[in-house]
Coordinates of C-alpha atoms and ligand atoms in Angstrom, one line a residue:
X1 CA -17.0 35.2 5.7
X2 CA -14.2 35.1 8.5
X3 CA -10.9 33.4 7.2
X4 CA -10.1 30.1 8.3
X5 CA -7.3 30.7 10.1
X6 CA -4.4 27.5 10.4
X7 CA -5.9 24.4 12.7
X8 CA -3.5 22.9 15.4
X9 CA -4.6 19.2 14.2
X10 CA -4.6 16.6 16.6
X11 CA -5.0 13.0 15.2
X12 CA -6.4 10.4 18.3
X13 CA -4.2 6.9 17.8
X14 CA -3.6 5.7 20.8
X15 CA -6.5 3.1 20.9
X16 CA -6.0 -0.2 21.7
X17 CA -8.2 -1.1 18.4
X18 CA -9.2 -5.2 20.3
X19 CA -11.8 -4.9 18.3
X20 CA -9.3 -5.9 15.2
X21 CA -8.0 -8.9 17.1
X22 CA -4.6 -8.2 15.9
X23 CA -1.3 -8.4 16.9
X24 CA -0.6 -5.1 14.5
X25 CA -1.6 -2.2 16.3
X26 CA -4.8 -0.9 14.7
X27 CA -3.9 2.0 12.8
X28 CA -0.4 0.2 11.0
X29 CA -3.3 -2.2 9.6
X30 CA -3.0 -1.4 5.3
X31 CA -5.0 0.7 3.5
X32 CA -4.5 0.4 0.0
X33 CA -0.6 0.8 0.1
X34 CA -0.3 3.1 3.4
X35 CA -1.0 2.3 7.0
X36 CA -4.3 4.2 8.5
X37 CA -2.9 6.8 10.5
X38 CA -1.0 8.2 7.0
X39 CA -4.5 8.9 5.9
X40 CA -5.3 11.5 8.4
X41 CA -2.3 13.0 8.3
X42 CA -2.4 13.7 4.9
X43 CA -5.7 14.9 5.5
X44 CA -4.3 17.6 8.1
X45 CA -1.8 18.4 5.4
X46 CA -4.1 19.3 2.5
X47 CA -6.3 21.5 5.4
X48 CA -3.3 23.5 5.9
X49 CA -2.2 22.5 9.8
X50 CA -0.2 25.0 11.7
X51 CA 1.0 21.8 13.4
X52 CA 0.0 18.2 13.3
X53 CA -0.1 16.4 16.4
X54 CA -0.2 12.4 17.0
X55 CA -1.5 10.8 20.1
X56 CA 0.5 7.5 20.4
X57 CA 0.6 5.0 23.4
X58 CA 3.0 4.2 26.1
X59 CA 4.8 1.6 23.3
X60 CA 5.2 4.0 20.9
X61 CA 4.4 1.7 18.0
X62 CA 4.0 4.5 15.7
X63 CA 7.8 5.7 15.9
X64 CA 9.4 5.4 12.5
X65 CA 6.1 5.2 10.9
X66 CA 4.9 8.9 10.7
X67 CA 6.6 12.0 8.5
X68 CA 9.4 13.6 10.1
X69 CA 7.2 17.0 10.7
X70 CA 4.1 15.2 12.4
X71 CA 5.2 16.1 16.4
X72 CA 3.9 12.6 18.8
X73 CA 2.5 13.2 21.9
X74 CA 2.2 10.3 24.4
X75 CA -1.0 9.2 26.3
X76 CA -0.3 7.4 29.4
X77 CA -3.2 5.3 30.4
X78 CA -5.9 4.3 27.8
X79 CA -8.7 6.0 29.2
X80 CA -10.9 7.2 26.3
X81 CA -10.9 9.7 23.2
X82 CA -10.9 12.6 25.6
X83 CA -8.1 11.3 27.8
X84 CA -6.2 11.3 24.5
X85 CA -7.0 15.1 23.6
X86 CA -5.6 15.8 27.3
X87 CA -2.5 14.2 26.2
X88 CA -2.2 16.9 23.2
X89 CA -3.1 20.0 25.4
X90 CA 0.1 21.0 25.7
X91 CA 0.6 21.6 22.4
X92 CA -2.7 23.1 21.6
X93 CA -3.0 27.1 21.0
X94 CA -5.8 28.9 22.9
X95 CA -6.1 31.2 20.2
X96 CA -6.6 28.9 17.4
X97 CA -9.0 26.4 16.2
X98 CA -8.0 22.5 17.0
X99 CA -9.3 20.5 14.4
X100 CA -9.7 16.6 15.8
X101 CA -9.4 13.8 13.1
X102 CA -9.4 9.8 14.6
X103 CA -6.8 7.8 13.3
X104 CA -9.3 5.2 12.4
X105 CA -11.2 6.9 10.2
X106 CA -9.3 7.1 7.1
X107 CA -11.4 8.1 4.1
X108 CA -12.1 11.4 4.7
X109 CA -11.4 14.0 2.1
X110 CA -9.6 17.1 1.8
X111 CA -12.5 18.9 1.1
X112 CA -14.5 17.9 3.8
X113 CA -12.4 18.8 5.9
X114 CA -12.1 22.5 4.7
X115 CA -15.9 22.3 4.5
X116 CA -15.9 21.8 8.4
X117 CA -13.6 24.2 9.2
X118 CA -15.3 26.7 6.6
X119 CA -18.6 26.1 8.6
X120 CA -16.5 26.4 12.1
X121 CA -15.3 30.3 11.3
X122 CA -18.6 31.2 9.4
X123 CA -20.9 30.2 12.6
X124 CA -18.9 31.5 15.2
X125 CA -19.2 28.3 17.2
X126 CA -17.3 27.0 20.4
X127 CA -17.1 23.7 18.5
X128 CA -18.7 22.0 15.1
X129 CA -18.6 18.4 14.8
X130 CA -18.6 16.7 11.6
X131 CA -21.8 14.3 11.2
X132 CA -23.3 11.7 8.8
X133 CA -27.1 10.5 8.5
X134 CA -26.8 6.5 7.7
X135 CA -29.2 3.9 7.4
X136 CA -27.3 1.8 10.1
X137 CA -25.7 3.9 12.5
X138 CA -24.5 0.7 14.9
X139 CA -21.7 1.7 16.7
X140 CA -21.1 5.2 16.0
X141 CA -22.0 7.8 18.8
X142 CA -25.5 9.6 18.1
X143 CA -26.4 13.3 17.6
X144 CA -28.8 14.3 20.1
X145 CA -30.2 18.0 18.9
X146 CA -31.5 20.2 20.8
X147 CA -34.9 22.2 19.8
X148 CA -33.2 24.8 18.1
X149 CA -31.7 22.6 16.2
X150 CA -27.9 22.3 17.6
X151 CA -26.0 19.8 19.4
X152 CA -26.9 19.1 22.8
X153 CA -25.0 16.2 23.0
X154 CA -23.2 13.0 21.9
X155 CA -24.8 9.7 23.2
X156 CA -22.1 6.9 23.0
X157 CA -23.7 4.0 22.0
X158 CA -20.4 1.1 21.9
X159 CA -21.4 -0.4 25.0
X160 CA -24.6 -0.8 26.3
X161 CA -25.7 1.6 29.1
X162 CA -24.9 5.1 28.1
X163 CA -27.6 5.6 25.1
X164 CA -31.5 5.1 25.7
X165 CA -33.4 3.2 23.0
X166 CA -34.7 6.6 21.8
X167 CA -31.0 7.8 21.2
X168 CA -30.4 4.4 19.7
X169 CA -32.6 5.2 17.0
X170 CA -31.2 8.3 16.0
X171 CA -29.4 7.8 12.5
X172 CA -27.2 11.1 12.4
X173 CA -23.7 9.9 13.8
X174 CA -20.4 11.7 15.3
X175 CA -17.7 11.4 12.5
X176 CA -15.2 11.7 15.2
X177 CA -14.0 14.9 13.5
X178 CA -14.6 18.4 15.3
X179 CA -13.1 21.6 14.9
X180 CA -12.8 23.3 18.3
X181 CA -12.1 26.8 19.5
X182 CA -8.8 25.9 21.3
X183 CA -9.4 28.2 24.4
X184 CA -13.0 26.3 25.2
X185 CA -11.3 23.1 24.0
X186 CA -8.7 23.3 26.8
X187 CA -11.4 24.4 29.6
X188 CA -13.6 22.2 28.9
X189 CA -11.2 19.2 29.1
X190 CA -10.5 19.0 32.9
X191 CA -14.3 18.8 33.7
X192 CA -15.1 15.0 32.0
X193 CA -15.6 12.4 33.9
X194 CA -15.8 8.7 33.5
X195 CA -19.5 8.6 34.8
X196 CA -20.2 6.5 31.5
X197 CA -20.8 2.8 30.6
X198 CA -17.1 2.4 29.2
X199 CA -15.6 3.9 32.2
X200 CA -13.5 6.4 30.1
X201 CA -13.2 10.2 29.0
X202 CA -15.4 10.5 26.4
X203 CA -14.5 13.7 23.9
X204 CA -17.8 13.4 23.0
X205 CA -18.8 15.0 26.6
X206 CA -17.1 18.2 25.4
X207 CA -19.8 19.4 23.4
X208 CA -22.7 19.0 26.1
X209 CA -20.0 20.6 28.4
X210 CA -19.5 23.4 26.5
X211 CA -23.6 23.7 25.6
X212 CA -23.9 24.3 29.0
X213 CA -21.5 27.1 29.5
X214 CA -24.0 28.9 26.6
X215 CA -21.8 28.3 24.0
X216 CA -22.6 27.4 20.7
X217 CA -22.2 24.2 19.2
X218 CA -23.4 23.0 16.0
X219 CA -23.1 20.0 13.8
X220 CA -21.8 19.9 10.0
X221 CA -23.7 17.1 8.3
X222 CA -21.6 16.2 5.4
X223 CA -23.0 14.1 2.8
X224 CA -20.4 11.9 1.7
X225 CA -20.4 8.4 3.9
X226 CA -16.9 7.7 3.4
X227 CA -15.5 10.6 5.9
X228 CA -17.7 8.6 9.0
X229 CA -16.6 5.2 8.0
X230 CA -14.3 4.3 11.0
X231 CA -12.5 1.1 11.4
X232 CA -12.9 -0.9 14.2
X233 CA -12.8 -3.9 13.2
X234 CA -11.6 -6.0 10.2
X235 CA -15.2 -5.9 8.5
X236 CA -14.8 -2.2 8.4
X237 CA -11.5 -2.5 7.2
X238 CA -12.4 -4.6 4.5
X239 CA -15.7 -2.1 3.3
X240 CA -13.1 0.9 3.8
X241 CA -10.5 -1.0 1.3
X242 CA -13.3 -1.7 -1.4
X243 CA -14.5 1.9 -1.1
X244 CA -11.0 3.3 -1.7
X245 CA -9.7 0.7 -3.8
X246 CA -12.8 1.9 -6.0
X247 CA -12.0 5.6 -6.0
X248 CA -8.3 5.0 -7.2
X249 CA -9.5 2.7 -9.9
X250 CA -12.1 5.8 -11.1
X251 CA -9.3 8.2 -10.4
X252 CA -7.1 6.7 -13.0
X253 CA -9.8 5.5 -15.5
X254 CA -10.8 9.4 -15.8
X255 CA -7.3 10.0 -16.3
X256 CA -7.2 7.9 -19.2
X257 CA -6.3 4.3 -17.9
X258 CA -8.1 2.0 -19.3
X259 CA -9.1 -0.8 -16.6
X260 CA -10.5 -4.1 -18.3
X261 CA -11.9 -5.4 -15.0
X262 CA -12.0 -2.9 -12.3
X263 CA -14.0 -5.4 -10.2
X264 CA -10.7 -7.9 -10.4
X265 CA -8.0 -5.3 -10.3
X266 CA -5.9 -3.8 -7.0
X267 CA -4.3 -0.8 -7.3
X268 CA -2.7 0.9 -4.5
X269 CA -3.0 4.8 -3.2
X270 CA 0.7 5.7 -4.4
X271 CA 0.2 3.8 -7.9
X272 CA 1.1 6.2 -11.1
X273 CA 0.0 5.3 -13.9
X274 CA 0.4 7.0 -18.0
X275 CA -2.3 7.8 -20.3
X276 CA -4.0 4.9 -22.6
X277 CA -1.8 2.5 -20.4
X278 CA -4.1 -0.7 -20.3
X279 CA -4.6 -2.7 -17.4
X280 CA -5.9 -5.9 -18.2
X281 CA -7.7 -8.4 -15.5
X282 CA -6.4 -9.9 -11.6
X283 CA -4.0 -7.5 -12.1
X284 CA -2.4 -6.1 -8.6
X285 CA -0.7 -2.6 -8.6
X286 CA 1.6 -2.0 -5.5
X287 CA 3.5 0.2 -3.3
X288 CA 5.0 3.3 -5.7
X289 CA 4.5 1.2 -9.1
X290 CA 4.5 4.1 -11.9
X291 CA 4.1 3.2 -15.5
X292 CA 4.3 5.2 -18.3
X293 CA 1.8 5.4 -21.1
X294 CA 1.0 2.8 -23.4
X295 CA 1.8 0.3 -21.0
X296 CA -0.4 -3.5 -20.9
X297 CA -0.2 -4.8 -17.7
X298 CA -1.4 -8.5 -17.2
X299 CA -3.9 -10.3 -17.0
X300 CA -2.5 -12.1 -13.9
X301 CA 0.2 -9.6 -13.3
X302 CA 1.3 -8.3 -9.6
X303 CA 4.1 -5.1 -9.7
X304 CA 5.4 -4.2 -6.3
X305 CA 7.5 -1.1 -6.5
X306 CA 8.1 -1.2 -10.0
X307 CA 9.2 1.4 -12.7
X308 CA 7.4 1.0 -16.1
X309 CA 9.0 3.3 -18.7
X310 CA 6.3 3.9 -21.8
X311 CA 4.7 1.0 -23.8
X312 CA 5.9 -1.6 -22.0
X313 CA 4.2 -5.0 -21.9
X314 CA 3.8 -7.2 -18.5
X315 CA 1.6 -10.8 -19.1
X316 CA 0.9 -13.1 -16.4
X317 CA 4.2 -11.8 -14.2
X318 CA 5.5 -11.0 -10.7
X319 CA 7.9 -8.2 -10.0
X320 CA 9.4 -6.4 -7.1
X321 CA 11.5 -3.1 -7.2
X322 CA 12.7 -3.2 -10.3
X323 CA 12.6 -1.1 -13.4
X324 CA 11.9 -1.8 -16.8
X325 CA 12.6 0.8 -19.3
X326 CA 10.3 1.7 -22.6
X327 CA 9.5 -0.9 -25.0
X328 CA 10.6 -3.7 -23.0
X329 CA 8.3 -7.1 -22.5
X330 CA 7.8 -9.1 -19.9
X331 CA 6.7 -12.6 -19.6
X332 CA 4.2 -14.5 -20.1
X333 CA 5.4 -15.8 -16.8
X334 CA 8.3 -14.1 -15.9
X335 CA 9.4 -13.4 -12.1
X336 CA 11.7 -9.6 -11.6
X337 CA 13.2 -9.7 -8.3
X338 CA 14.8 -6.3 -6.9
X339 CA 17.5 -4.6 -8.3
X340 CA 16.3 -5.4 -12.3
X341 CA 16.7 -3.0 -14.6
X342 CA 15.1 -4.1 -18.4
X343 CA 16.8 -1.5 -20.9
X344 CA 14.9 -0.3 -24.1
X345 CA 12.7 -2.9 -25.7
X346 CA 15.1 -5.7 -24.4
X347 CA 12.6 -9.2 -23.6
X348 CA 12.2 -11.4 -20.8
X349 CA 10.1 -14.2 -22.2
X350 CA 8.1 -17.2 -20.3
X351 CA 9.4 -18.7 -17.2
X352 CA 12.8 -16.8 -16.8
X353 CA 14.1 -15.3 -13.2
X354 CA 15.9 -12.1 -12.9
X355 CA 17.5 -10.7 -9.9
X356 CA 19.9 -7.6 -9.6
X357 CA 20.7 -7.8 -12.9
X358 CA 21.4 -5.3 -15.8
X359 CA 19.9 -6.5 -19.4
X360 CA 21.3 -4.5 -22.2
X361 CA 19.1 -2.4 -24.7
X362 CA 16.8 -5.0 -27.0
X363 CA 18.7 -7.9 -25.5
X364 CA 16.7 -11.1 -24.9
X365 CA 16.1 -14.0 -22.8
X366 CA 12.8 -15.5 -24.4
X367 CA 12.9 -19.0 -22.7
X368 CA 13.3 -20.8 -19.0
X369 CA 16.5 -19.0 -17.6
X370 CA 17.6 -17.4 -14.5
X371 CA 19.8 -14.3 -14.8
X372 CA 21.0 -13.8 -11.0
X373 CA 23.7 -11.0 -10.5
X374 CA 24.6 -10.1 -14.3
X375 CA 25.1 -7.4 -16.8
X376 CA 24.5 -8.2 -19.9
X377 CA 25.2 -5.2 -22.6
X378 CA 23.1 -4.2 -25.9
X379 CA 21.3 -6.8 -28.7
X380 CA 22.3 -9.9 -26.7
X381 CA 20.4 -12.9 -27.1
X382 CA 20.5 -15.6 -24.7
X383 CA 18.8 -18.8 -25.5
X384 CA 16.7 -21.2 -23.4
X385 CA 17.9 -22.8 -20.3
X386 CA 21.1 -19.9 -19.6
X387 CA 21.5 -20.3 -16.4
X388 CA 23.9 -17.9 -14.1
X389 CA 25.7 -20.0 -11.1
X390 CA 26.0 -16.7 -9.5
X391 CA 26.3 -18.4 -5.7
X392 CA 28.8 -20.8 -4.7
X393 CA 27.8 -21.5 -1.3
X394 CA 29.6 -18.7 0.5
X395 CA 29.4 -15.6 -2.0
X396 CA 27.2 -14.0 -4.7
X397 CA 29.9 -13.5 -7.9
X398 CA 28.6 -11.3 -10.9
X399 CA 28.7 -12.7 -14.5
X400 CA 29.5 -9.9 -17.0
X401 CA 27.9 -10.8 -20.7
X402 CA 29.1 -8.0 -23.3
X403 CA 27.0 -6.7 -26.5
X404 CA 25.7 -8.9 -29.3
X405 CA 26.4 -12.4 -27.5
X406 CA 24.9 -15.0 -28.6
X407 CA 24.5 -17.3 -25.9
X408 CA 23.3 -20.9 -26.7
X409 CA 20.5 -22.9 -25.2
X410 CA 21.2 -24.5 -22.3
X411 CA 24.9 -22.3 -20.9
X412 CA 26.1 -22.3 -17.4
X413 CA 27.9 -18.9 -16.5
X414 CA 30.0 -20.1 -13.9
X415 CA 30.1 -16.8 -11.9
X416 CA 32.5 -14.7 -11.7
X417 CA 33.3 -14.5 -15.5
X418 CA 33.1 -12.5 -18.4
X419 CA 32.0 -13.0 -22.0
X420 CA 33.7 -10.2 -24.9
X421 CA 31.1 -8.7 -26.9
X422 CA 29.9 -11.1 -29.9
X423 CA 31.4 -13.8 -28.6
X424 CA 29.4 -16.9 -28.9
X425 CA 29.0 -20.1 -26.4
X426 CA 28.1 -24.1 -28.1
X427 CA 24.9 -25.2 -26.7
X428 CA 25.1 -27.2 -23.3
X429 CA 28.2 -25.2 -22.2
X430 CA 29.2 -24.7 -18.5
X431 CA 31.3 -21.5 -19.2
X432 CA 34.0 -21.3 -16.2
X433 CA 36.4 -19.2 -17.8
X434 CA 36.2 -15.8 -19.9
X435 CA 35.3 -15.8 -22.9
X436 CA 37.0 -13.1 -25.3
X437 CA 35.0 -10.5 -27.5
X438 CA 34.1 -12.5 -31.1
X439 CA 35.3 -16.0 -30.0
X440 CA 32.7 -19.1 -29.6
X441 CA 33.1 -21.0 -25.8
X442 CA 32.5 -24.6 -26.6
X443 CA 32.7 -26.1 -23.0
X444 CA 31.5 -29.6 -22.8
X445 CA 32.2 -33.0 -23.0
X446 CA 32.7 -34.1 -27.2
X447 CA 29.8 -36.6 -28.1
X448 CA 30.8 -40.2 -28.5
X449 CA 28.8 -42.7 -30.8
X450 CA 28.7 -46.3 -29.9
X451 CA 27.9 -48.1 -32.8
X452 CA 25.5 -51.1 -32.7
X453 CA 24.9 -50.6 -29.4
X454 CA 21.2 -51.8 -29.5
X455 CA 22.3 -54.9 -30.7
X456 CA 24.5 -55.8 -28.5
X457 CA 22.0 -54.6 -26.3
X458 CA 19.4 -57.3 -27.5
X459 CA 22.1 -59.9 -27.9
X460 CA 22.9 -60.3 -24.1
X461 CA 19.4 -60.0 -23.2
X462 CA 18.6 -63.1 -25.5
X463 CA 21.5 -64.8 -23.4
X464 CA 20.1 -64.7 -20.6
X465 CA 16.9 -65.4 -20.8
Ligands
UD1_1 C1 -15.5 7.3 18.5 C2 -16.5 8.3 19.1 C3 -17.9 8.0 18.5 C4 -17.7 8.2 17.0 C5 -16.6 7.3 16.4 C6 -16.4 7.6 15.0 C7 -15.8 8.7 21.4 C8 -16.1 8.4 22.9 N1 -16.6 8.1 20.6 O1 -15.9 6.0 18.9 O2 -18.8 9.0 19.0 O3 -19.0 7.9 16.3 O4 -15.4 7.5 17.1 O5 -15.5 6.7 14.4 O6 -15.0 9.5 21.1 N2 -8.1 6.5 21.0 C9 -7.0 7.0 21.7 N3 -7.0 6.8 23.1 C10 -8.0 6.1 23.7 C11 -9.1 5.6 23.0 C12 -9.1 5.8 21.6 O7 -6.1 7.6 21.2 O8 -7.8 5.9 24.9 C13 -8.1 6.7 19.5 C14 -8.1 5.4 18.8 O9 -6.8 5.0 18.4 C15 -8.9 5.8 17.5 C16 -9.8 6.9 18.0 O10 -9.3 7.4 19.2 O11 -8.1 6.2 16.5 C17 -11.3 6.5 18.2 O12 -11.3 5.4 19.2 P1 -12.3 4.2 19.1 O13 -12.1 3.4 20.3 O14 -12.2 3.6 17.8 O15 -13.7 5.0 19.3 P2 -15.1 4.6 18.7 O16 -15.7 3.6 19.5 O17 -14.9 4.4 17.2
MG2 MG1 -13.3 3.9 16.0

């Protein structure tokens, strides 16, 4: 068999995608933690692309959103799939194979994708288009074979005019994905036409084009359905999520997760996740959340971007960029906002806030607090109702809580302000002023007893009545 030699890859994107109704360009639109187009270009990166080209539109909506490496082309006018290739020519080689992936069609594996080009170098072809046979083929282009049993053509069937009902009954569709020689790519491009029902350059006509040169062109039917399943429209989106969003969950439950209720559970693309780490039910898994093993996370918990070190417990919580370190537990109930760190096995019990905070190894908050801008050191213990007045209105001050502090219910840390370590603070304190190491903060009005105050109380209501 011939080597595969290095594709130039050329990823169409410049689509207007109406069909999303959408103020977000179509292939930005989230796929399980990434935007579309980041699909397909990780696709052309485990095929092993020379060079990977995007075709963006006149707005350039995809600047800032693609790997530094991917090169953008520009396509001036939106005139069709094939006007878009035209935009790439430039940067195709003549002498190599171009392989064409949509930027709407997102599922498609790495191994399909060397089984295309695999088939491409092993027939000898002019051009090899990937092709699915599904039960409902509505909207995708049809293969029309000839009698000996390659493509003749690609009928379009989007709007209605360009395929015959004959056509529309054929159920093996265009994938999108070809692999072209790049010399008959680039002379075949110049000869489309917008003869067609959509008024555009169809890529599709370069296969019947180059049929009738006498060139070869066959069709690869894969059998997976996933690497046809293009998004047009939000429907599609929503199938494509479920199908993914399915294939992570199995990806990590053969890895050793164990995933309560995969049916209630969301786990993005870039999610790592640590042997015999549990994830219990409505449990959402964002963004680059890694967890170590041992872990139970939720029910009811949603991580965005957050660092789990090993056997760490999360119940019923929400947290964003944050990082909680081995043995720590969270919640039930608890809210991490970014810039948390949770040191070995320290606790951060039900209905307490934490924000770009340091909490000390085995420390703990257990009960309805809010820990904005502090560092509190080692085996602290800070009781219900500590509350950090970490903003006065202009600026954000930070409270500094040493090791072994015991901290009473109810405490106001009147930012900025330091506590020694061990020192103590009386319950119901406002603390406004350090506090040094070993020494108790008792900072609040003295209680005063009125005696017989009832029955005074009872007294002048009798007097007036
Ligand atoms: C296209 C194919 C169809 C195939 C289907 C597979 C054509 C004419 N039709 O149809 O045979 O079954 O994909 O999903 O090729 N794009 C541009 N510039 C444009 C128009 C589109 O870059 O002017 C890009 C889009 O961003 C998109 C891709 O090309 O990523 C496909 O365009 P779309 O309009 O979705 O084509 P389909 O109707 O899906
Ligand atoms: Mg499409």
């Amino acid at each position: 068999m011939p080597p595969v030699r290095a594709p130039t890859v050329v990823i169409l994107a410049a689509g207007q995608g109406t069909r999303m109704r959408s103020r977000t360009p179509k292939v930005l639109h989230d796929l399980c933690g990434r935007p579309l187009i980041a699909w397909p270009v990780d696709a052309a990166r485990a095929a092993a692309a020379a060079r990977i080209v995007v075709v963006d539109a006149p707005a350039r909506t995809l600047d800032g959103r693609l790997p530094a490496d991917v090169e953008v082309v520009v396509q001036p006018e939106p005139n069709g799939t094939g006007g878009a290739t035209v935009a790439a020519a430039g940067l195709i080689d003549p002498d190599a194979p171009v392989l064409i992936l949509m930027g709407d069609v997102p599922l498609l594996s790495a191994e399909a994708i060397s089984g295309l080009l695999e088939a491409h170098a092993a027939s000898g072809a002019a051009a090899t288009v990937a092709t699915a046979i599904l039960d409902d083929p509505a909207g995708y282009g049809r293969i029309v074979r000839a009698a000996d049993g390659d493509v003749e053509r690609i009928v379009e069937t989007k709007a209605a005019g360009d395929a015959d009902a004959h056509e529309l009954a054929i159920r093996e569709v265009n994938s999108g994905i070809y692999v072209f020689e790049g010399g008959a790519l680039l002379g075949a491009l110049p000869r489309l036409t917008s003869d067609n029902a959509q008024g555009e350059l169809y890529l599709t006509d370069v296969l019947a084009i180059l049929r009738a040169d006498g060139a070869r062109v066959l069709a690869h039917t894969v059998d997976d359905p996933l690497i046809v399943l293009g998004i047009n429209d939000r429907v599609q989106l929503a199938r494509a999520r479920e199908l993914a969003r399915r294939a992570i969950l199995e990806g990590h439950l053969l890895a050793g997760v164990d995933i309560v209720d995969p049916s209630s559970t969301v786990i993005d693309a870039g999610v790592t996740l640590g042997q015999d780490t549990v994830v219990e039910p409505f449990t959402v898994l964002r963004g680059a959340t890694s967890a170590g093993s041992g872990c139970r996370i939720g029910p009811g918990t949603t991580l965005t971007d957050v660092r789990l070190g090993d056997d760490v417990t999360v119940l019923h919580s929400y947290a964003i960029d944050c990082e909680v370190r081995s043995g720590a537990s969270v919640g039930p109930f608890a809210y991490l906002r970014p810039g948390t760190v949770l040191r070995e096995r320290s606790k951060i019990g039900t209905f307490v806030e934490v924000k770009n905070s340091d909490v000390g190894e085995g420390t703990k908050v257990p009960h309805l607090s809010y820990l904005g801008d502090a560092d509190v050191g080692p085996g602290s213990n800070l009781g219900a109702g500590t509350i950090t007045a970490n903003y006065d209105g202009v600026n954000k001050h930070r409270t500094t809580i040493g090791a072994g502090v015991k901290g009473s219910v109810h405490t106001s840390y009147v930012a900025p302000v330091t506590l020694g370590d061990r020192a103590w603070t009386a319950a119901g304190s406002v603390v406004t002023e350090d506090v040094p190491p070993g020494a108790l903060a008792v900072a609040r009005a003295r209680q005063t007893n009125v005696e017989g105050y009832d029955d005074r109380r009872d007294a002048e209501r009798r007097a007036r009545s």
